[in-house]
GROMACS .gro file of C-alpha atoms in nm:
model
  156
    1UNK     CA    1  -2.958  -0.773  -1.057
    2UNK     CA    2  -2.772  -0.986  -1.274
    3UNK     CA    3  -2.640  -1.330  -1.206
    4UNK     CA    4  -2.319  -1.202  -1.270
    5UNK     CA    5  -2.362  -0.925  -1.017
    6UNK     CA    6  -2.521  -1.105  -0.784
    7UNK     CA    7  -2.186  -1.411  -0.797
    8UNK     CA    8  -1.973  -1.098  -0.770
    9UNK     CA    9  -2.190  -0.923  -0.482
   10UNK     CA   10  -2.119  -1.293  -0.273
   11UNK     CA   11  -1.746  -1.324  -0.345
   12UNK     CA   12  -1.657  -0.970  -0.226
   13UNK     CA   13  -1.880  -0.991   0.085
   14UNK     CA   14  -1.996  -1.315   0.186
   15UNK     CA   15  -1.684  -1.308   0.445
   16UNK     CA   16  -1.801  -1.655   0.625
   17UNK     CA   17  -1.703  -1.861   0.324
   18UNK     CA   18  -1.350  -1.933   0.148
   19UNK     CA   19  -1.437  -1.871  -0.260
   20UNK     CA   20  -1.233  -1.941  -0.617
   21UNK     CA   21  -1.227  -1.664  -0.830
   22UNK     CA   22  -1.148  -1.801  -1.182
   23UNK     CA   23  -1.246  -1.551  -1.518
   24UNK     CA   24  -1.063  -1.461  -1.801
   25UNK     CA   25  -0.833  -1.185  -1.836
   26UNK     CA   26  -1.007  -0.797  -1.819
   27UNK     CA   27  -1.304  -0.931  -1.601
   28UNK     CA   28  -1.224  -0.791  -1.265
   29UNK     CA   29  -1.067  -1.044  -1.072
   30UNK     CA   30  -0.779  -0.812  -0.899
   31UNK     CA   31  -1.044  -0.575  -0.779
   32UNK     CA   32  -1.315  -0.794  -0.654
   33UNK     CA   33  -1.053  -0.984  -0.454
   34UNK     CA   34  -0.944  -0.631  -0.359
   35UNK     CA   35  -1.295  -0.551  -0.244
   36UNK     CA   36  -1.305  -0.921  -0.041
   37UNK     CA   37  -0.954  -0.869   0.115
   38UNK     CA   38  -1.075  -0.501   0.245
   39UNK     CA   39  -1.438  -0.594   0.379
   40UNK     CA   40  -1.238  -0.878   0.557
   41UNK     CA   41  -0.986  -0.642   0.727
   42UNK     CA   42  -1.299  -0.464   0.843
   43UNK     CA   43  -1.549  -0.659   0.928
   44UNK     CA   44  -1.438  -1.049   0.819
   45UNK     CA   45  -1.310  -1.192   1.153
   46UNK     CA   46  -1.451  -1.264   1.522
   47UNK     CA   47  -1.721  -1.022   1.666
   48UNK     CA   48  -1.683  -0.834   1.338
   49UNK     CA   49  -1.332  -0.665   1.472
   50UNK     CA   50  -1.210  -0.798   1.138
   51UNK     CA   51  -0.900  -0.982   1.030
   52UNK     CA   52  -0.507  -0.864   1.001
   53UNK     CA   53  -0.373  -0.852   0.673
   54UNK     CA   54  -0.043  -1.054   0.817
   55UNK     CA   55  -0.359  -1.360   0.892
   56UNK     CA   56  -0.535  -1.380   0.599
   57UNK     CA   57  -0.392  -1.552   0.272
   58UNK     CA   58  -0.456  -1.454  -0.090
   59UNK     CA   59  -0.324  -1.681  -0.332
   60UNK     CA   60  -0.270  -1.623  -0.713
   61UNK     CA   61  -0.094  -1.807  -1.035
   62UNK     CA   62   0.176  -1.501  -1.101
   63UNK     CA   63   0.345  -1.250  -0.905
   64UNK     CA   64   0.225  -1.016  -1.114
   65UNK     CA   65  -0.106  -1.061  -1.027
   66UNK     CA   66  -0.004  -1.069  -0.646
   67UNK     CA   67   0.191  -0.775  -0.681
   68UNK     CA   68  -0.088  -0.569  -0.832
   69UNK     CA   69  -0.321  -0.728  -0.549
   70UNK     CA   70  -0.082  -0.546  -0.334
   71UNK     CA   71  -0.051  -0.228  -0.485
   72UNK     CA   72  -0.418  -0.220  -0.554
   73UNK     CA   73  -0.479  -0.238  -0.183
   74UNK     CA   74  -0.208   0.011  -0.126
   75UNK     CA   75  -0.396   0.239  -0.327
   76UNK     CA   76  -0.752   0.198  -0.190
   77UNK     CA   77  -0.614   0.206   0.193
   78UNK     CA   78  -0.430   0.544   0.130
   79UNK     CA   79  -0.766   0.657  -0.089
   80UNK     CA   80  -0.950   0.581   0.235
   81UNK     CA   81  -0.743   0.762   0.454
   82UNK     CA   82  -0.722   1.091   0.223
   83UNK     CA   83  -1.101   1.070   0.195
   84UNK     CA   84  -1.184   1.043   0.597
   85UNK     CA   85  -0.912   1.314   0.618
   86UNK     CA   86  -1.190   1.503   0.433
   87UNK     CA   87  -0.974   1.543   0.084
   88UNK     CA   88  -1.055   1.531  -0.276
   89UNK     CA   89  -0.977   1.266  -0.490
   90UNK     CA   90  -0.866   1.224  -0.869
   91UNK     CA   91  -1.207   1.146  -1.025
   92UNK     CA   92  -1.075   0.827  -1.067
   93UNK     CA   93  -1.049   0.678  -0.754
   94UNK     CA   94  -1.326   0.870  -0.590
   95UNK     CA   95  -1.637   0.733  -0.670
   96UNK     CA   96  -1.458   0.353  -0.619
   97UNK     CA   97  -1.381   0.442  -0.248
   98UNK     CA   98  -1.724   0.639  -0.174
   99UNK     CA   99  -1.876   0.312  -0.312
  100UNK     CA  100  -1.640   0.137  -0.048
  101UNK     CA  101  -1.713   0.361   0.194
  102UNK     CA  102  -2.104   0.351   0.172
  103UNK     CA  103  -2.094  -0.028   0.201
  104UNK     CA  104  -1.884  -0.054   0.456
  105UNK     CA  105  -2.061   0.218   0.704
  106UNK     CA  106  -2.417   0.064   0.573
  107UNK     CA  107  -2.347  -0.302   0.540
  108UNK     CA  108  -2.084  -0.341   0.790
  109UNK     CA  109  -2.219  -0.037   1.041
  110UNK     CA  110  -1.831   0.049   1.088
  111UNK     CA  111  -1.762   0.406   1.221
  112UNK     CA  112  -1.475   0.613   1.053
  113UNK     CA  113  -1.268   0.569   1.339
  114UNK     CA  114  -1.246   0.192   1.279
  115UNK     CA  115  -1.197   0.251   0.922
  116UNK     CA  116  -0.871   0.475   0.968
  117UNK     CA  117  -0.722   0.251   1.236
  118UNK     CA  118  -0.805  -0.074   1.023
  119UNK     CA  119  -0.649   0.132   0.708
  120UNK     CA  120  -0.338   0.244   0.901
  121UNK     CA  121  -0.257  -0.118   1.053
  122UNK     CA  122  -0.268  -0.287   0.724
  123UNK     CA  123  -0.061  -0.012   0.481
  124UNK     CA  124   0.173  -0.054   0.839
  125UNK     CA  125   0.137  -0.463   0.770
  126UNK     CA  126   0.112  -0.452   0.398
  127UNK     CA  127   0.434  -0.559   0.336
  128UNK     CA  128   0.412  -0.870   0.545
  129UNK     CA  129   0.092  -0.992   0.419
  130UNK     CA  130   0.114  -1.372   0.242
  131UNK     CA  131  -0.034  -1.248  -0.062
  132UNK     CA  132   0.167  -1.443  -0.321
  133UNK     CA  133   0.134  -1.700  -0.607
  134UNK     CA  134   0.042  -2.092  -0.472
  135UNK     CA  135   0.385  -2.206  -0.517
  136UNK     CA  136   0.522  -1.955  -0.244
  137UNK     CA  137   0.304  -2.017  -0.030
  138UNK     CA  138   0.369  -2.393  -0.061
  139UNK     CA  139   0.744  -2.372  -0.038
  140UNK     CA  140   0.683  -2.129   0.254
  141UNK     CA  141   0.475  -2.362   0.384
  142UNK     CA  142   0.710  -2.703   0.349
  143UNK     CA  143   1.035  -2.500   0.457
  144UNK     CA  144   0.837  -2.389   0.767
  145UNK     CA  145   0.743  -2.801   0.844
  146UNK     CA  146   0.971  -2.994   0.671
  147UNK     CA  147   0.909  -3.312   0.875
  148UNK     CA  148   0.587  -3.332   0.844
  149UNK     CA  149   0.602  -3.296   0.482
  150UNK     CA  150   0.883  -3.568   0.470
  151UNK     CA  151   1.121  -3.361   0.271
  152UNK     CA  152   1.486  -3.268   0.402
  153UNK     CA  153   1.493  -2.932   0.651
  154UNK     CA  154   1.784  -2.872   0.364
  155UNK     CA  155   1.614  -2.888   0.037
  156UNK     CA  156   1.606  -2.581  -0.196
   0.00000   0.00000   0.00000
């Protein structure tokens, strides 16, 4: 295994740990944080019942990044669904979530039933998860406690 790899290998599954993902552009950064942001709706919060999507924060520099973080995740949720539904899928998603699937049941020792319910809660949460660029989160974050930031509840 490859250094590479093996860095990869920790950020998508070592679930214990908060990680920085910075590479250049092409490199896989969307999917492995993805991959990191699914293993942790499985298997990445107390007693391994895994975390909400609405609790967990992923932060990028553009919405365009965030929004393909989102869509991404749309994507692989509703793959996993059609495949424990027993259907085909375009060649191109297929092997990606039997990969995904393999881990998770092997590495995670999930049944399918805990996959589908996890899948259906967050494409049901999906649209409320704080998956945004930094400065969102921030102003989210100061218009929520203004006070204790020592800025004006009114500022813009």
């Amino acid at each position: 295994m490859t250094t590479d790899q093996y860095s990869r290998d920790v950020a998508r599954k070592r679930l214990d740990i908060n990680i920085v993902v910075e590479a250049g552009a092409g490199t896989g950064k969307t999917t492995l944080l993805t991959d990191r942001i699914l293993f942790l709706l499985l298997g990445g919060g107390a007693e391994r019942q895994g975390v909400s999507i609405t609790r967990m924060v992923a932060l990028t520099f553009t919405e365009k990044a965030a929004g393909e973080i989102k869509v991404r995740l749309a994507e692989r949720l509703n793959d996993l669904l059609r495949r424990l539904d027993g259907h085909s899928l375009p060649v191109k998603g297929s092997a990606r979530t039997d990969e995904w699937l393999r881990e998770a049941r092997d590495e995670w020792h999930v049944t399918d039933e805990r996959l589908r319910q996890m899948a259906e809660d967050a494409l049901r949460e999906l649209d409320r998860a704080p998956i945004g660029t930094i400065h969102s989160f921030c102003k989210t974050l100061i218009q929520l406690f203004p006070v204790e930031a020592g800025v004006n509840p009114q500022f813009q």
